[in-house]
Short mmCIF file of C-alpha atoms and ligand atoms in Angstrom, two decimals:
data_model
loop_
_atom_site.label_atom_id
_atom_site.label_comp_id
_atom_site.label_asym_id
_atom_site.label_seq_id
_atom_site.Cartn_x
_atom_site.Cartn_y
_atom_site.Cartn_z
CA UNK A 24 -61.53 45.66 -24.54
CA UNK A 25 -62.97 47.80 -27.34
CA UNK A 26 -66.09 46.74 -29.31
CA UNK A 27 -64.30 48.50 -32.42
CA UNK A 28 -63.89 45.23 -34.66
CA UNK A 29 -62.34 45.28 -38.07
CA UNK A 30 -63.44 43.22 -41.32
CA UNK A 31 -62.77 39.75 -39.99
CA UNK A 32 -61.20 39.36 -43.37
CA UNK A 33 -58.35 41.96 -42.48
CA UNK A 34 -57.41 40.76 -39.57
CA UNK A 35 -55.08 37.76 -40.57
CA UNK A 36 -53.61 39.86 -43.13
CA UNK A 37 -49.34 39.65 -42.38
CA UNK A 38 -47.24 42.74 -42.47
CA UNK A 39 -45.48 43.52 -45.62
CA UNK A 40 -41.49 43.16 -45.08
CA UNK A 41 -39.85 45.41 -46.67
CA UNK A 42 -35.98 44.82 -47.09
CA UNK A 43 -34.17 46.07 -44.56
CA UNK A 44 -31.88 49.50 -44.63
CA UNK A 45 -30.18 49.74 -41.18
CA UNK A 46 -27.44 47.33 -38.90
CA UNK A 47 -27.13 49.04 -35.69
CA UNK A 48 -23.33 49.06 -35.66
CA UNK A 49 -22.61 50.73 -39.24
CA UNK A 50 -23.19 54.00 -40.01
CA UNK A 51 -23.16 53.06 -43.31
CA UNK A 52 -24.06 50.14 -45.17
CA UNK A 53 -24.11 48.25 -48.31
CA UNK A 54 -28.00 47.79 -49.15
CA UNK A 55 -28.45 45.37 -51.72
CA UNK A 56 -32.31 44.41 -50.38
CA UNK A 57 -34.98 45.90 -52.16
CA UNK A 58 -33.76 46.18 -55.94
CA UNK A 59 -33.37 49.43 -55.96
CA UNK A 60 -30.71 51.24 -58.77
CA UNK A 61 -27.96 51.54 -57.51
CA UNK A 62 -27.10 54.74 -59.29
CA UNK A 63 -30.43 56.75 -58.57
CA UNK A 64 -32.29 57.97 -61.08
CA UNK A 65 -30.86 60.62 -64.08
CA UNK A 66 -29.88 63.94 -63.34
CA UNK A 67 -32.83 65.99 -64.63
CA UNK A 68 -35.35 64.03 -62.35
CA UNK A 69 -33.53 65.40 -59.53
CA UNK A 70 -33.37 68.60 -60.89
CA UNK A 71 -37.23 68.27 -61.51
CA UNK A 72 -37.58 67.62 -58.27
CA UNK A 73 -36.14 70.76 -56.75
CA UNK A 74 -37.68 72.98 -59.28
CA UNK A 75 -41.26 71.89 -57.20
CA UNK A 76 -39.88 73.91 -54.25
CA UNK A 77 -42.01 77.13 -55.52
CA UNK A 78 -45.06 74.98 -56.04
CA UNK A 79 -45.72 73.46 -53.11
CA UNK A 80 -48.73 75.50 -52.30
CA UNK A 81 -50.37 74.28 -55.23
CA UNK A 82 -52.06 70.85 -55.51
CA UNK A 83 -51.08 68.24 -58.55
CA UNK A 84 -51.95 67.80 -61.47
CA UNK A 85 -54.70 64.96 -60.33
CA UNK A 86 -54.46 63.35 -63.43
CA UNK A 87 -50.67 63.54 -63.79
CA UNK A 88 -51.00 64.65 -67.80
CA UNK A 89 -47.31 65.52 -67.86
CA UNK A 90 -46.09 62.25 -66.51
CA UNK A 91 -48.56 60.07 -69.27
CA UNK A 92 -47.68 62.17 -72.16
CA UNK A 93 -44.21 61.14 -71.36
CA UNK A 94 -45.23 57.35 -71.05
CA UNK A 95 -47.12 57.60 -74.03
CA UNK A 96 -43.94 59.02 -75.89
CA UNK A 97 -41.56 56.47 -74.95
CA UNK A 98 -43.14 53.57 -74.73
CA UNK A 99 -45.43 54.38 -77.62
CA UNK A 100 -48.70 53.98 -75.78
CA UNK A 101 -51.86 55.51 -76.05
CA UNK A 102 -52.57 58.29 -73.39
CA UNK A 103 -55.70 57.38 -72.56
CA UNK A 104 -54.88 53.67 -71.69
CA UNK A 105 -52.47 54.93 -68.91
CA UNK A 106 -53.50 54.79 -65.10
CA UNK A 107 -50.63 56.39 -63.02
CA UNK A 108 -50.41 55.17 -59.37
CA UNK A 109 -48.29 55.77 -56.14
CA UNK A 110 -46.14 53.05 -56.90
CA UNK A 111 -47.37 50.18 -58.70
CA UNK A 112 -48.55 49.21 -55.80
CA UNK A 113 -51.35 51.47 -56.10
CA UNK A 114 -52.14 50.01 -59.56
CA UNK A 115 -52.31 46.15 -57.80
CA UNK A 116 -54.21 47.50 -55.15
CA UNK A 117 -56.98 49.36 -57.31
CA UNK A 118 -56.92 46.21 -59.51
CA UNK A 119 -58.12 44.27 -56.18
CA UNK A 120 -60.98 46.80 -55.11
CA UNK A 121 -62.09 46.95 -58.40
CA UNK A 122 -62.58 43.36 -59.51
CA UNK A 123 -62.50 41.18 -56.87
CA UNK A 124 -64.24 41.13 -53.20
CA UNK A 125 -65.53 38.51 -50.27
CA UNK A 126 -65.85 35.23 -51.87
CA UNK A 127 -63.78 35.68 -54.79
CA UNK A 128 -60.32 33.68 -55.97
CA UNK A 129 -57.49 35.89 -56.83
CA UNK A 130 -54.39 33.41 -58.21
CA UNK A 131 -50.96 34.25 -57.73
CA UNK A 132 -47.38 32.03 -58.41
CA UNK A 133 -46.20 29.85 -55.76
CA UNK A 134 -42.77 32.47 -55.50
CA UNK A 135 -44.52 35.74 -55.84
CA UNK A 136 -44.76 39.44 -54.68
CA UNK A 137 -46.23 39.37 -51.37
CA UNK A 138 -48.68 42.38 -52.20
CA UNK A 139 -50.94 40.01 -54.34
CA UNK A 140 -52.43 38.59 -51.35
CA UNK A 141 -52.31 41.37 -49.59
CA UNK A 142 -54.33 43.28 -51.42
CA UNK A 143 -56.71 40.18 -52.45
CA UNK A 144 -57.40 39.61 -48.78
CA UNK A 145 -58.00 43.43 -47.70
CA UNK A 146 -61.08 43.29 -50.27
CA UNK A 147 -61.90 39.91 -48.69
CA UNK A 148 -61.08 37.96 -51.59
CA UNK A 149 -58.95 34.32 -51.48
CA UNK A 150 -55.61 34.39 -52.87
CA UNK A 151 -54.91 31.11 -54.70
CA UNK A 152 -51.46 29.77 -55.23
CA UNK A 153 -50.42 27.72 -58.25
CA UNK A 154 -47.38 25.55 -57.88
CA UNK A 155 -44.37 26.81 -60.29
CA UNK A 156 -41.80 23.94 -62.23
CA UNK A 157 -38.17 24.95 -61.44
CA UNK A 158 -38.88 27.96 -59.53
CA UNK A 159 -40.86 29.30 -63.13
CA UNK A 160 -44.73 30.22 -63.41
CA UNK A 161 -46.56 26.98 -65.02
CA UNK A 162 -49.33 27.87 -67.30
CA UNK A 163 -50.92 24.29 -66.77
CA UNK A 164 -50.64 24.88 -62.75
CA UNK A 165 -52.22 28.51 -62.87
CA UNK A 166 -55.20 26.85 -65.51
CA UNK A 167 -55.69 24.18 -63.10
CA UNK A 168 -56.45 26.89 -60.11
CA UNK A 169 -59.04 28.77 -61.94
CA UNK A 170 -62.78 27.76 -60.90
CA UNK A 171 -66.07 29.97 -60.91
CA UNK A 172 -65.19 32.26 -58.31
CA UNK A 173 -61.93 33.57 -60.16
CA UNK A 174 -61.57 37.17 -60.82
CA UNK A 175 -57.78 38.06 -61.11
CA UNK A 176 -54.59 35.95 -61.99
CA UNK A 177 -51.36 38.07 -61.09
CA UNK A 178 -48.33 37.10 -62.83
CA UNK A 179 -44.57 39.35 -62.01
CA UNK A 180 -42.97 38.88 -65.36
CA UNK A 181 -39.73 38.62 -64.80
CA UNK A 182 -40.82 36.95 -61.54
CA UNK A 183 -39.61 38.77 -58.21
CA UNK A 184 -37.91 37.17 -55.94
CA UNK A 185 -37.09 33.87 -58.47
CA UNK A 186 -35.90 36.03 -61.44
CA UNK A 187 -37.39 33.55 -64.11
CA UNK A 188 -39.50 34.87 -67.21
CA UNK A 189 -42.03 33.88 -69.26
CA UNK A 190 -41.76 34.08 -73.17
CA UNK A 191 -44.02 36.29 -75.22
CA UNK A 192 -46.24 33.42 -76.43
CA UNK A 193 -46.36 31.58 -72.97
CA UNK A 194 -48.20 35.08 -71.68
CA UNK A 195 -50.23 35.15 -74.81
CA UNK A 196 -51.08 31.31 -74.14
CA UNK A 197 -52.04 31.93 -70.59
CA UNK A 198 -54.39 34.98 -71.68
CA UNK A 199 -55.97 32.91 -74.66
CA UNK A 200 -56.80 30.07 -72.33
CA UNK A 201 -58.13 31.89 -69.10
CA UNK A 202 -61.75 32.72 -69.50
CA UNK A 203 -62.51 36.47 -70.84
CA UNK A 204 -64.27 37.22 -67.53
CA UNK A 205 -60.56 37.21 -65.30
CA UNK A 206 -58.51 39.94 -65.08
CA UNK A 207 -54.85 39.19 -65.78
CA UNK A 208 -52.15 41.42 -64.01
CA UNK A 209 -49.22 41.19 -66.14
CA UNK A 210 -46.41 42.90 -63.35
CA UNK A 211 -43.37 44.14 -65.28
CA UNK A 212 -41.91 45.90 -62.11
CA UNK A 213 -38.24 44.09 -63.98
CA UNK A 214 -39.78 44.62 -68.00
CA UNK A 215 -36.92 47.97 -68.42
CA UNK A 216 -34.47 45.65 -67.62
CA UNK A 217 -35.45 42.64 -70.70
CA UNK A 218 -33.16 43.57 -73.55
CA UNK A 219 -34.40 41.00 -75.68
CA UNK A 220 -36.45 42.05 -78.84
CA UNK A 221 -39.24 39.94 -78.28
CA UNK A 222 -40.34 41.25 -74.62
CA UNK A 223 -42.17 44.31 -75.20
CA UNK A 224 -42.89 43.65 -71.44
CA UNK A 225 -46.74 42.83 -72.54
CA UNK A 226 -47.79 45.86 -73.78
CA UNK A 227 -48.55 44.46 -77.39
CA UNK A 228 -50.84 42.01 -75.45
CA UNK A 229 -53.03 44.65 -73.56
CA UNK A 230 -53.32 46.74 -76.16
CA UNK A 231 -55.16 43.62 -78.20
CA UNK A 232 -56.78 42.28 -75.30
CA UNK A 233 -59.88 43.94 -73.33
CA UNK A 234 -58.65 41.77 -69.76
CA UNK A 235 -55.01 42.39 -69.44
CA UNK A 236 -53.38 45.09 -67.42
CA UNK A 237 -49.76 46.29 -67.52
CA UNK A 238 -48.41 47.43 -64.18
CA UNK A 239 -44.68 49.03 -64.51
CA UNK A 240 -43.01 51.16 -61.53
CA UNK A 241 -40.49 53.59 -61.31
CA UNK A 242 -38.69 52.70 -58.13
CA UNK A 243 -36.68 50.04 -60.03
CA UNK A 244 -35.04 51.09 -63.22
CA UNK A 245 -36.06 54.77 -62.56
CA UNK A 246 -34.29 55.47 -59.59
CA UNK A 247 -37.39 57.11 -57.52
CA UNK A 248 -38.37 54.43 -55.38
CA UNK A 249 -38.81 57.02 -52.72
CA UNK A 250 -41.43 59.17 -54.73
CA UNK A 251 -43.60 56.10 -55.01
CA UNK A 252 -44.57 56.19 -58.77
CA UNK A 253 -45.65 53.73 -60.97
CA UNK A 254 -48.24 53.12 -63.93
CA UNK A 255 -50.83 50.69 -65.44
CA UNK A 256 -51.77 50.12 -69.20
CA UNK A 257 -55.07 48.60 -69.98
CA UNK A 258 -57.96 48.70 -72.37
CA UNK A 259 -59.94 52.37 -71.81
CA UNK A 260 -62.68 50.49 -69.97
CA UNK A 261 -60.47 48.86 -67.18
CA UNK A 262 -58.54 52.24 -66.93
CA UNK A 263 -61.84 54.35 -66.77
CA UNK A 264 -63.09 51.71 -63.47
CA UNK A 265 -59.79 52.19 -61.97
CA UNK A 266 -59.69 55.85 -62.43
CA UNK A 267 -62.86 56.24 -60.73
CA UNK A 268 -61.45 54.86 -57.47
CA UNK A 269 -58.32 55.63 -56.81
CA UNK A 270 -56.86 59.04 -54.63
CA UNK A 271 -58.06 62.23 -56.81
CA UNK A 272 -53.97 63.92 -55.82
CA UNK A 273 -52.05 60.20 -55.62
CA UNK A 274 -49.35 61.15 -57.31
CA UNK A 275 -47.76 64.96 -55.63
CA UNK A 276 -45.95 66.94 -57.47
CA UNK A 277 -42.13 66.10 -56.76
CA UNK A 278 -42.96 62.15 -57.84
CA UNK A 279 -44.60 63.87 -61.31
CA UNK A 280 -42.05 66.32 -62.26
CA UNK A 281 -39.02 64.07 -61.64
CA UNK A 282 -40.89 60.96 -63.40
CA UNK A 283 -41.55 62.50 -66.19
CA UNK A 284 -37.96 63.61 -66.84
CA UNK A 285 -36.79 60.05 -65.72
CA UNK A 286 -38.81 58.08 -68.32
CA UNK A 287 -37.39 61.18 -71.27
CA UNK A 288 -33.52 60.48 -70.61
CA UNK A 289 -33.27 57.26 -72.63
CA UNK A 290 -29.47 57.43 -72.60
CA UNK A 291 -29.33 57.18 -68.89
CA UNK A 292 -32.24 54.57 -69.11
CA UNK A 293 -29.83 52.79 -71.77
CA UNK A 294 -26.77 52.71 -69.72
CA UNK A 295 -28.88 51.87 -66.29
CA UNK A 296 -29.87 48.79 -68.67
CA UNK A 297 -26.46 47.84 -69.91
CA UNK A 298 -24.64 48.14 -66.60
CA UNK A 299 -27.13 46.01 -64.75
CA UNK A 300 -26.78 43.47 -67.83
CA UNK A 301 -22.42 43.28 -68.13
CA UNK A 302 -22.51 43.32 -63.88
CA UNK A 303 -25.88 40.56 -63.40
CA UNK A 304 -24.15 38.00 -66.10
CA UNK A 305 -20.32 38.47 -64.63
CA UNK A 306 -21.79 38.20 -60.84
CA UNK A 307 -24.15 34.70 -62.21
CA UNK A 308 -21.14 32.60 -62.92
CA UNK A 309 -18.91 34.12 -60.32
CA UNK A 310 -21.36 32.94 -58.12
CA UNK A 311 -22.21 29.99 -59.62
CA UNK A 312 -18.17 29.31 -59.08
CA UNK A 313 -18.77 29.04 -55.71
CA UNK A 314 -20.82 25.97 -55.77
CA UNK A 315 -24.25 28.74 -55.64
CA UNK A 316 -26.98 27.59 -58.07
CA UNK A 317 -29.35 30.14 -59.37
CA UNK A 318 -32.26 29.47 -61.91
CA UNK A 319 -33.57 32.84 -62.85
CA UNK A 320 -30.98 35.29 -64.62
CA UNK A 321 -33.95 38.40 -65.23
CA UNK A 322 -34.46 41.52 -63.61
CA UNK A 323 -31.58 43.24 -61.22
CA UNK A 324 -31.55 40.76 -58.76
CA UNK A 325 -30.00 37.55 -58.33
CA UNK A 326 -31.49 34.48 -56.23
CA UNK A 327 -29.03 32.76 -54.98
CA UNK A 328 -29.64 28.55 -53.81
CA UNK A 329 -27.14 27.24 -50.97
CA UNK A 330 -27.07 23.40 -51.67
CA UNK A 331 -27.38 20.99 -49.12
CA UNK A 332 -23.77 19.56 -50.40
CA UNK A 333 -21.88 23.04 -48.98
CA UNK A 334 -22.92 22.14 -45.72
CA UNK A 335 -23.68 26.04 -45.45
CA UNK A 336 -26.99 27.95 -44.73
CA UNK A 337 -28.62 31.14 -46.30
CA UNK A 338 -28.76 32.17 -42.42
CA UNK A 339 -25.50 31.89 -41.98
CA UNK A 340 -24.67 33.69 -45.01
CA UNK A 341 -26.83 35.93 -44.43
CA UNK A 342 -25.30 36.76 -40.29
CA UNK A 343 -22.03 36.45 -42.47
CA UNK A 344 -22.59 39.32 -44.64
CA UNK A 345 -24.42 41.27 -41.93
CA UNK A 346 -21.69 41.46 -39.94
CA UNK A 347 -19.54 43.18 -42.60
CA UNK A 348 -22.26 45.65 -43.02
CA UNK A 349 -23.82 44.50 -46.15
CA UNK A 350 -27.81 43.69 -46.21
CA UNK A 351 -29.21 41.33 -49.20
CA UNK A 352 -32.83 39.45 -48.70
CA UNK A 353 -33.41 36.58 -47.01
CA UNK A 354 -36.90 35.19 -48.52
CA UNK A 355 -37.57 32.88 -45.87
CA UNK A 356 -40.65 34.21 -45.99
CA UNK A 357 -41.33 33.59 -49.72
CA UNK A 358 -40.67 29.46 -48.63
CA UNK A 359 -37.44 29.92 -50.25
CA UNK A 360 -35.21 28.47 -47.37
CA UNK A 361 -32.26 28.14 -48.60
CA UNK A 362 -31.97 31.39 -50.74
CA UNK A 363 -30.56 34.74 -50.46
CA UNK A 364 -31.47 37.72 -52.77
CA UNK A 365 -28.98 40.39 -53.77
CA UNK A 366 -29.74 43.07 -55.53
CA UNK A 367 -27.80 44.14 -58.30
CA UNK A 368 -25.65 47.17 -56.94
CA UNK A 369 -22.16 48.62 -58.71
CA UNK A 370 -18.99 46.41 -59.44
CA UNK A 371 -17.94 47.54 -56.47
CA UNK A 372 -20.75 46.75 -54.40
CA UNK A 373 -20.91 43.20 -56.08
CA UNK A 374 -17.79 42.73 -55.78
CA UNK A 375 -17.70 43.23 -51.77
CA UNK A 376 -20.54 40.23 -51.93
CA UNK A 377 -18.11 37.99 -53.87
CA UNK A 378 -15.39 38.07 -51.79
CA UNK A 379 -17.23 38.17 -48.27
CA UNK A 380 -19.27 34.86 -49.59
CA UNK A 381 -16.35 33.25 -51.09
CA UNK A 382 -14.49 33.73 -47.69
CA UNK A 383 -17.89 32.81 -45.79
CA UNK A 384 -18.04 29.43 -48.27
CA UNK A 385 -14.21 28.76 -47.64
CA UNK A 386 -14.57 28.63 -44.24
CA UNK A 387 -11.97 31.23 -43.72
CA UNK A 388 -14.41 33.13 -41.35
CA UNK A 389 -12.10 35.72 -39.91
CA UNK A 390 -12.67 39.06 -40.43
CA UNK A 391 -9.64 39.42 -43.03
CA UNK A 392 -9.54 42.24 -45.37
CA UNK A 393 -10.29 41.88 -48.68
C1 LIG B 29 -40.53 46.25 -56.70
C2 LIG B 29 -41.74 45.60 -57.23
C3 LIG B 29 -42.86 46.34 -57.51
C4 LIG B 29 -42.81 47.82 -57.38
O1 LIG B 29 -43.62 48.34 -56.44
P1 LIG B 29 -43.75 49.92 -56.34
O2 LIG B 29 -44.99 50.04 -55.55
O3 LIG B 29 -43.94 50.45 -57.74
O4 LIG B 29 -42.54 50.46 -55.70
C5 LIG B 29 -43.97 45.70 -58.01
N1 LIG B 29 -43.94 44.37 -58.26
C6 LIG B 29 -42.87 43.63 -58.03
C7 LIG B 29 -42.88 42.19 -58.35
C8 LIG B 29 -41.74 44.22 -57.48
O5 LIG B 29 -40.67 43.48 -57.22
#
């Protein structure tokens, strides 16, 4: 037995799930898991990318100038308020070491990304879970968790996996009541894909307020989930603590060059946007034609409910689907039982899903063609 013991607080801590990519009997599959675009990410990223191939002696840019110029440009931010991360993961994670530790509350959603937690319990803190109304954040519910020892409250807006939103002045509600001394973590890993006017995805909000930070990635809209990118946006103090912590070379080179042309080609970005729109709102009701409910319509993914009247589970569905090589998210472990995820992919792609679920729900469960 070895003495070696790790931080008692660590050891509980689950494995993350990621979704899954592989059935053993395809070679190739229809992956509609982990919200990824579909498309990949625009042309000139790619070619980015290559064009690091003569570099790669040379360490990165360590604080990834190129990449928050760009930022700055297009989402009309100031420079110096941008953190960028590997992934936003690295943002949530930073957010963690830097204001929380053993003894402190860290609140999360009832439904939400399982990193919070994660990442409050690897600095020993307590993650906190406030109940949600109709699978949507409640503002009384998260006010009601708070006590002394809060530090953070995270909040995914849209909401991963439920897909619900909050509106502009529910956020700016929530920040106005929590005390000045908690962090909030406004996630807006979904914000590029909110067409309406009046979600600036929170930015508006942190640049007014000296407590909120903006985490954004680039492995959803962007295409680059493999490069691990993402970004925060905070008041210059918060991003000055952060700085001082995280990786000096986080980001390489490969995930700066092809991020920065990602977030510049605004007509891709604008047609990633439109697609997933026109494809999500068709999919909703042909779903919903099926006897499926679903409650959230934001982001690129749809959560899908099996009611207890079809007399059919998620499982099932999900073994259903499986054996037709396509792979959506079971969230089983979210405590959403009856629910299946599916990503967003082409017409084609969603299409597939349709028909293999509307001959799963039919009961005609031979393997016809469609
Ligand atoms: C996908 C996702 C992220 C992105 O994580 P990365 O580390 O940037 O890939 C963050 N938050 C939520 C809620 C997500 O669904």
């Amino acid at each position: 037995m070895s003495l070696l013991k790790s931080k008692i607080h660590i050891k509980n801590i689950p494995l993350y799930q990621g979704g899954e990519s592989k059935l053993d009997q395809f070679s190739s599959i229809t992956k509609l898991s982990s919200n990824e675009n579909p498309f990949g990410p625009s042309p000139n990223a790619i070619k980015a990318y290559n064009d690091v191939q003569s570099k790669l002696h040379l360490y990165p840019d360590g604080s990834a100038s190129e990449l928050k110029e760009a930022i700055s440009d297009i989402y009309q931010v100031s420079k110096e308020r941008i953190i960028c991360g590997a992934g936003s993961d690295e943002i949530l994670c930073l957010a963690c070491r830097a204001y929380s530790g053993p003894n402190d509350e860290v609140i999360h959603t009832q439904h939400a990304f399982s990193m919070y937690s994660i990442y409050a319990k690897s600095v020993g803190a307590l993650p906190i879970i406030s109940q949600e109304k109709n699978l949507t954040a409640n503002i009384e519910s998260i006010l009601k968790s708070v006590s002394q020892k809060t530090k953070i409250v995270f909040l995914a807006n849209p909401n991963n996996p439920t897909g619900t939103v909050l509106n502009k002045n529910d956020v700016l509600y929530l920040r106005e009541s929590l005390r000045e001394d908690i962090l909030l973590v406004l996630d807006g890993a979904y914000s590029e894909y909110m067409l309406e006017d009046d979600h600036d995805g929170a930015l508006s909000l942190a640049s007014t307020f000296k407590n909120v930070l903006i985490t954004r990635t680039f492995s959803k809209i962007y295409g680059l989930a493999a490069l691990r990118v993402g970004w925060g946006y905070a008041d210059i103090s918060i991003i000055e603590t952060l700085e001082k912590i995280r990786n000096p070379f986080n980001l390489n080179s490969s995930a700066i060059a092809a991020a920065r042309e990602a977030v510049k080609d605004v007509v891709y970005t604008k047609y990633l946007q439109d697609h997933n729109s026109q494809v999500m709102n068709e999919f909703i009701l042909k779903f919903r034609s099926l006897g499926l409910e679903i409650t959230g319509e934001a982001g690129n993914f749809i959560l899908v409910k099996f009611p207890h009247g079809l007399n059919k589970s998620a499982a099932e569905a999900d073994s259903y689907l499986r054996s037709f090589g396509i792979i959506v998210r079971r969230v089983d472990g979210y405590g959403l039982i009856n629910f299946l995820r599916i990503t967003v992919g082409t017409q084609k792609q969603m299409n597939e899903v349709f028909l293999r679920l509307k001959q799963f729900l039919e009961g005609n469960n031979v393997k016809d063609p469609i």
